[in-house]
Amino acid sequence: MSKYDYVPEPALVKGDHDFASLTRLVTDINLRPTPKGWYLAMIGANALLAVLGIAVGYLIWEGTGVWGLNNPVGWGWAIINFVWWVGIGHAGTLISAVLFLFRQDWRTAINRFSEAMTIFAVMCAGVFPAIHVGRIWVIYWVFPVPNQMAMWPNFNSPLLWDVFAVSTYFTVSFLFWYVGLVPDLATIRDRATDKIRKYAYGIFSLGWTGSNRHWWNYEKAYMILAGLATPLVLSVHTIVSFDFAVSLIPGWHTTIFPPYFVAGAIFSGFAMVLTLMIVARKIYGMKDIMTDDHMEKMNIVIMVTGSMVGFAYMMEFFIAWYSGVEYEKAIFLLRATGPYAWAYWAMMTCNVLSPQFFWFKKLRRSVGFTFFISIVVNIGMWFERFVITVTSLANDYLPSSWDYYSPTIWDILTYVGTFGLFFTMFLLFLRFLPMIALAEVKMVIPQADPHNYDENHDYQAPKVEIPTPKAVEA
Amino acid sequence: MSHKPTITDSLEFPQNSMIPRAAFGLGFAGLIASFIGYFLQPDQFFFSYIVSFTFFAGISLSALITVMLHHITKASWGTVFKRFFEVFSSNIWVWAIFFIPVLLGMHNLYHWTHPELFDKASAEFDKILYGKSAYLNQTFFIVRQVIYFAIWGWLGHKLYKASVEMDKTSDWGMTTLMRKISAPGIPLFALSVAFAGFDWLMSLDPHWFSTMFGVYFFAINFQAFWPVMILLVFFLQRQGILKDTIKQVHIYDLGAWFFAFTVFYAYIAFSQFLLIYYANLPEETLWFYNRLEGGFEYIAYGLLIFRFALPFLLLINREAKRSRFMLGLVSVIVLVMHFLEIYWISMPANHAGDAHGLHFSWIDIATFLGLGGMFFGLFFNKFKKESMIPQNDPKMDECLSKSYHH
Amino acid sequence: MSAPAKKKIEEQPKLHGILGEFRNPKALYDVAALTVKSGYNKFDTYSPFPIHGIDKAMNLKKSKLGWIVIGHGLVGFCGALTMMYFMAVMDYPMNISGKPFFNAPAWVPITFELTVLLSAFGAVFGMFFLNGLPKLNNPLFNVDRFKKATDDGFFICIEAEDSLFETEKVKELLKEAGATHIEEVYD
């Protein structure tokens, strides 16, 4: 006998489900009357959304002076929150596109959910660059449209690359999400009994019939979109990292930024998906589809990407010393020991240390612990952006021009308010759209594979026989 | 309806095959020629040697990470190739012996080994390099190499042993063991390879630095790993080996990885270039400046076209990844470019004599053939000892009965 | 034929095809293969998810979508470069940090993004175009049972337009193939 036990692949969908029971499990949520709890949650989310409205309104009325920016620190919470939200918005497309190309079928349980999260997170992110410009009424200057100055945008500016990257990302993610939704909207259309739902879902499902001639083009489109979205998702956070890295500021100008930002984005995005998933699957009874195995796999991704982020921190620190450049060395020492050391160590603890707990299988499979770490990770990733943005600006070349940066109440309210936007959208999504990619989940259960039927068209569940180990002849 | 796929090929490498001996023969001939080169032009010899050494070490290292990732992700796409990966990576400890010439030639290769740079009284005193002396000194350099090869050698050997044991005992519990080795193996690999990149190539220009260099070093090697696999499989199948077991669909997957990591390579290499080009800081830009003049610019532009643009355009089509001709063609192009890229990274640091500017030497070819012959000699010598595929792998049936995903 | 009788014929709904329901993906796969073998080509199968390998059974040709996407991608690529060249080199050149007006490395991000954006448009709208969607009115929606096609039903519809179409023969074919339910579909 072996010292080690073979661990067979867990089934993707738990419980004794067939196609019809999956349909009911997922679409009943959209068809039954709205629960009271939903209204309560919506009131809370709308209150926060109102806070956002007030904070943004006041900012536009008064100008960016209401924020805590000071002389060396010209970039504060706005860019931090932008990068944080955009980072979170990477998990959805990663799950739906990259894992699709890698043929990771477990993605089907969470892809719809996390794509929705992606889209709403990018919307929250988009608020900040739009409002930070000061004169928001001329925001169209960032687009290459003729204006009264007869000037064009600066195509050499990474901030402009960002405009293109984020808007492309939002559009493509949205299309990808919608394409996935069409067959499931048709399912709700066909189950709906009231007129309004019949019409609404009927229109948005575009007359989908489930024709296999259509599926044929559909799958091709899905494949191509996945192929396009994969480099796109990498490019977006790469370009966000360029915002910092093309500059000359010590601590910003470092070549590892692109892959390091991407790893960090996946890290925080997966954490956010877990935070939401653990709550949602409990409330909506989705534990058969969003299983503990999924949670474990996602925890492994968090562990891997967290370690990649740790790797990047290490490279930065080492090369700052190795470079022999005085200012590079100084900024990294100041990060760890200077006025913002509290933020630096918070970042290190949350991002590098906390995911290492997932080396233990027990902890990876513990729902409560996962929920806790998923929040810790997102706090850590906020601090990472804080450390990058603020420390490098506050303590630059000349100590005489150093200053300490603190946010004002308006910085804080704007940030808190974006959660209102996010949760409002998310609650609408949970209420009106299927939160599981139903057609895709059906596709990966064993009943979907024609190979699992015998000649009489009776279902034969696939079996794996584990061989008994033989002794080796010496 | 599901049925166990049957294997019709012989899984034993033909024991009377001339391939291992031919490779060793080529290797010895090349190494002897290189040795003569050492007496004629020692600086040229060492630079040529480190280029070829890196080329082949990179293949082994890429094989090692591939096999570890394969275990960790419980993948099935490459089960038929797993023995190849395992044999490549289990030979890394032997490859440590071939690092000895680099250690002997440290003084020729690495500017930072010159003691006068660290002597404050000397006119050659270099303040910046003096600041790095805690890392860039000969003792620590050697210690680091021992650590790297110990990590890689241990991982490669362990994974090979466990897999071969599973062949014989059908004990699927081995997959758990292999995952237990791979999980810590991957972070160890990442760190050691990044620092090996710093040591072997980046410190040839000791003033220059790039935080991305470790990732870049990995990216160039990993892209080049897939064409090696593709050409190796084509070569074996021409000899009638594993002709039916390795199907077109498996080769398609190699092509898909090749394509993916071509894009990844371009992403990493371009990001590194763009950031340094854009900021234009003298301490960083000089490295690229030296590589965009004196004839090296032709290699640089060649990399853009032949290592990224052309392979990208040729392989983007699914039909192309099914065409042996196309895959073979792109593989050869990329391997040539991979060699040239390592050459392009290393050679501008060779300032000995009239070495300025691009000039190829016969020693480049001699060391390449010498190390290449030895590398593949070692490969086949080990490959012929065990079954050519991990026949009792739990994923084997899934891999063999694979069909195109459209 | 008298005038009222003729009118009655016109009022009669036109036969769209025969719809057969099957038990599971395998049964649908087999009937699709049988239908092709029997010489029909105006037919379609319907299932709540794409059935692996049914393209072969139905003898479907390679999707043309790839070409549409490449075309769009090229427009995005060339369009981005043309736009930037016109704006930053021809119309209003500005010296930005001493870099050339045609600053190729710095233009890569935007060129890439627009190529991807246009390709994605090609993929999504091209797919809907090839599938003839949106099409909100479909004779199949007249069949109540067809609602199962988006839930757990597996259907085949052999259309009346097919040159070999004969109501009884088609019904016989579906019945022999093991249809659990057969129904005529009218426009």
mmCIF file with all atom_site columns, C-alpha atoms in Angstrom, chain B residues 60-75 77 82 85-86 89 92 151-160 175 177-193 218 222 225:
data_model
loop_
_atom_site.group_PDB
_atom_site.id
_atom_site.type_symbol
_atom_site.label_atom_id
_atom_site.label_alt_id
_atom_site.label_comp_id
_atom_site.label_asym_id
_atom_site.label_entity_id
_atom_site.label_seq_id
_atom_site.pdbx_PDB_ins_code
_atom_site.Cartn_x
_atom_site.Cartn_y
_atom_site.Cartn_z
_atom_site.occupancy
_atom_site.B_iso_or_equiv
_atom_site.pdbx_formal_charge
_atom_site.auth_seq_id
_atom_site.auth_comp_id
_atom_site.auth_asym_id
_atom_site.auth_atom_id
_atom_site.pdbx_PDB_model_num
ATOM 1  C CA . SER B 1 60  ? 15.605 21.916 -18.529 1.00 0.00 ? 60  SER B CA 1
ATOM 2  C CA . LEU B 1 61  ? 14.281 24.607 -16.224 1.00 0.00 ? 61  LEU B CA 1
ATOM 3  C CA . SER B 1 62  ? 11.211 25.150 -18.357 1.00 0.00 ? 62  SER B CA 1
ATOM 4  C CA . ALA B 1 63  ? 10.600 21.401 -18.358 1.00 0.00 ? 63  ALA B CA 1
ATOM 5  C CA . LEU B 1 64  ? 10.819 21.406 -14.574 1.00 0.00 ? 64  LEU B CA 1
ATOM 6  C CA . ILE B 1 65  ? 8.232  24.134 -14.106 1.00 0.00 ? 65  ILE B CA 1
ATOM 7  C CA . THR B 1 66  ? 5.987  22.513 -16.698 1.00 0.00 ? 66  THR B CA 1
ATOM 8  C CA . VAL B 1 67  ? 5.974  19.207 -14.894 1.00 0.00 ? 67  VAL B CA 1
ATOM 9  C CA . MET B 1 68  ? 5.315  20.890 -11.553 1.00 0.00 ? 68  MET B CA 1
ATOM 10 C CA . LEU B 1 69  ? 2.457  22.923 -12.961 1.00 0.00 ? 69  LEU B CA 1
ATOM 11 C CA . HIS B 1 70  ? 1.074  19.805 -14.592 1.00 0.00 ? 70  HIS B CA 1
ATOM 12 C CA . HIS B 1 71  ? 0.893  18.098 -11.217 1.00 0.00 ? 71  HIS B CA 1
ATOM 13 C CA . ILE B 1 72  ? -0.502 21.063 -9.346  1.00 0.00 ? 72  ILE B CA 1
ATOM 14 C CA . THR B 1 73  ? -3.263 21.736 -11.858 1.00 0.00 ? 73  THR B CA 1
ATOM 15 C CA . LYS B 1 74  ? -4.074 18.009 -12.209 1.00 0.00 ? 74  LYS B CA 1
ATOM 16 C CA . ALA B 1 75  ? -3.838 18.579 -15.925 1.00 0.00 ? 75  ALA B CA 1
ATOM 17 C CA . TRP B 1 77  ? -3.195 17.773 -21.791 1.00 0.00 ? 77  TRP B CA 1
ATOM 18 C CA . LYS B 1 82  ? 5.260  14.016 -19.131 1.00 0.00 ? 82  LYS B CA 1
ATOM 19 C CA . PHE B 1 85  ? 9.536  16.815 -19.157 1.00 0.00 ? 85  PHE B CA 1
ATOM 20 C CA . GLU B 1 86  ? 10.626 14.568 -16.316 1.00 0.00 ? 86  GLU B CA 1
ATOM 21 C CA . SER B 1 89  ? 14.326 18.121 -15.489 1.00 0.00 ? 89  SER B CA 1
ATOM 22 C CA . ILE B 1 92  ? 19.527 19.324 -14.279 1.00 0.00 ? 92  ILE B CA 1
ATOM 23 C CA . ILE B 1 151 ? 16.991 22.979 -5.574  1.00 0.00 ? 151 ILE B CA 1
ATOM 24 C CA . TRP B 1 152 ? 16.482 22.173 -9.231  1.00 0.00 ? 152 TRP B CA 1
ATOM 25 C CA . GLY B 1 153 ? 18.352 18.890 -9.111  1.00 0.00 ? 153 GLY B CA 1
ATOM 26 C CA . TRP B 1 154 ? 16.409 17.692 -6.093  1.00 0.00 ? 154 TRP B CA 1
ATOM 27 C CA . LEU B 1 155 ? 13.026 18.650 -7.535  1.00 0.00 ? 155 LEU B CA 1
ATOM 28 C CA . GLY B 1 156 ? 13.769 17.142 -10.939 1.00 0.00 ? 156 GLY B CA 1
ATOM 29 C CA . HIS B 1 157 ? 15.151 13.925 -9.498  1.00 0.00 ? 157 HIS B CA 1
ATOM 30 C CA . LYS B 1 158 ? 12.348 13.435 -6.973  1.00 0.00 ? 158 LYS B CA 1
ATOM 31 C CA . LEU B 1 159 ? 9.577  13.988 -9.494  1.00 0.00 ? 159 LEU B CA 1
ATOM 32 C CA . TYR B 1 160 ? 11.178 11.636 -11.996 1.00 0.00 ? 160 TYR B CA 1
ATOM 33 C CA . THR B 1 175 ? 0.199  11.794 -7.665  1.00 0.00 ? 175 THR B CA 1
ATOM 34 C CA . LEU B 1 177 ? 3.296  12.868 -3.408  1.00 0.00 ? 177 LEU B CA 1
ATOM 35 C CA . MET B 1 178 ? 4.190  14.638 -6.640  1.00 0.00 ? 178 MET B CA 1
ATOM 36 C CA . ARG B 1 179 ? 1.805  17.444 -5.779  1.00 0.00 ? 179 ARG B CA 1
ATOM 37 C CA . LYS B 1 180 ? 3.323  17.707 -2.347  1.00 0.00 ? 180 LYS B CA 1
ATOM 38 C CA . ILE B 1 181 ? 6.739  18.150 -3.953  1.00 0.00 ? 181 ILE B CA 1
ATOM 39 C CA . SER B 1 182 ? 5.536  20.559 -6.621  1.00 0.00 ? 182 SER B CA 1
ATOM 40 C CA . ALA B 1 183 ? 3.640  22.918 -4.318  1.00 0.00 ? 183 ALA B CA 1
ATOM 41 C CA . PRO B 1 184 ? 6.682  24.257 -2.471  1.00 0.00 ? 184 PRO B CA 1
ATOM 42 C CA . GLY B 1 185 ? 8.749  23.560 -5.582  1.00 0.00 ? 185 GLY B CA 1
ATOM 43 C CA . ILE B 1 186 ? 7.055  26.281 -7.587  1.00 0.00 ? 186 ILE B CA 1
ATOM 44 C CA . PRO B 1 187 ? 7.902  29.231 -5.300  1.00 0.00 ? 187 PRO B CA 1
ATOM 45 C CA . LEU B 1 188 ? 11.418 27.857 -4.810  1.00 0.00 ? 188 LEU B CA 1
ATOM 46 C CA . PHE B 1 189 ? 11.743 27.604 -8.562  1.00 0.00 ? 189 PHE B CA 1
ATOM 47 C CA . ALA B 1 190 ? 10.477 31.152 -9.098  1.00 0.00 ? 190 ALA B CA 1
ATOM 48 C CA . LEU B 1 191 ? 12.973 32.687 -6.716  1.00 0.00 ? 191 LEU B CA 1
ATOM 49 C CA . SER B 1 192 ? 15.954 30.603 -7.789  1.00 0.00 ? 192 SER B CA 1
ATOM 50 C CA . VAL B 1 193 ? 15.339 31.155 -11.490 1.00 0.00 ? 193 VAL B CA 1
ATOM 51 C CA . PHE B 1 218 ? 11.908 32.938 -17.476 1.00 0.00 ? 218 PHE B CA 1
ATOM 52 C CA . PHE B 1 222 ? 9.712  29.206 -21.504 1.00 0.00 ? 222 PHE B CA 1
ATOM 53 C CA . PHE B 1 225 ? 10.714 25.269 -24.528 1.00 0.00 ? 225 PHE B CA 1
#
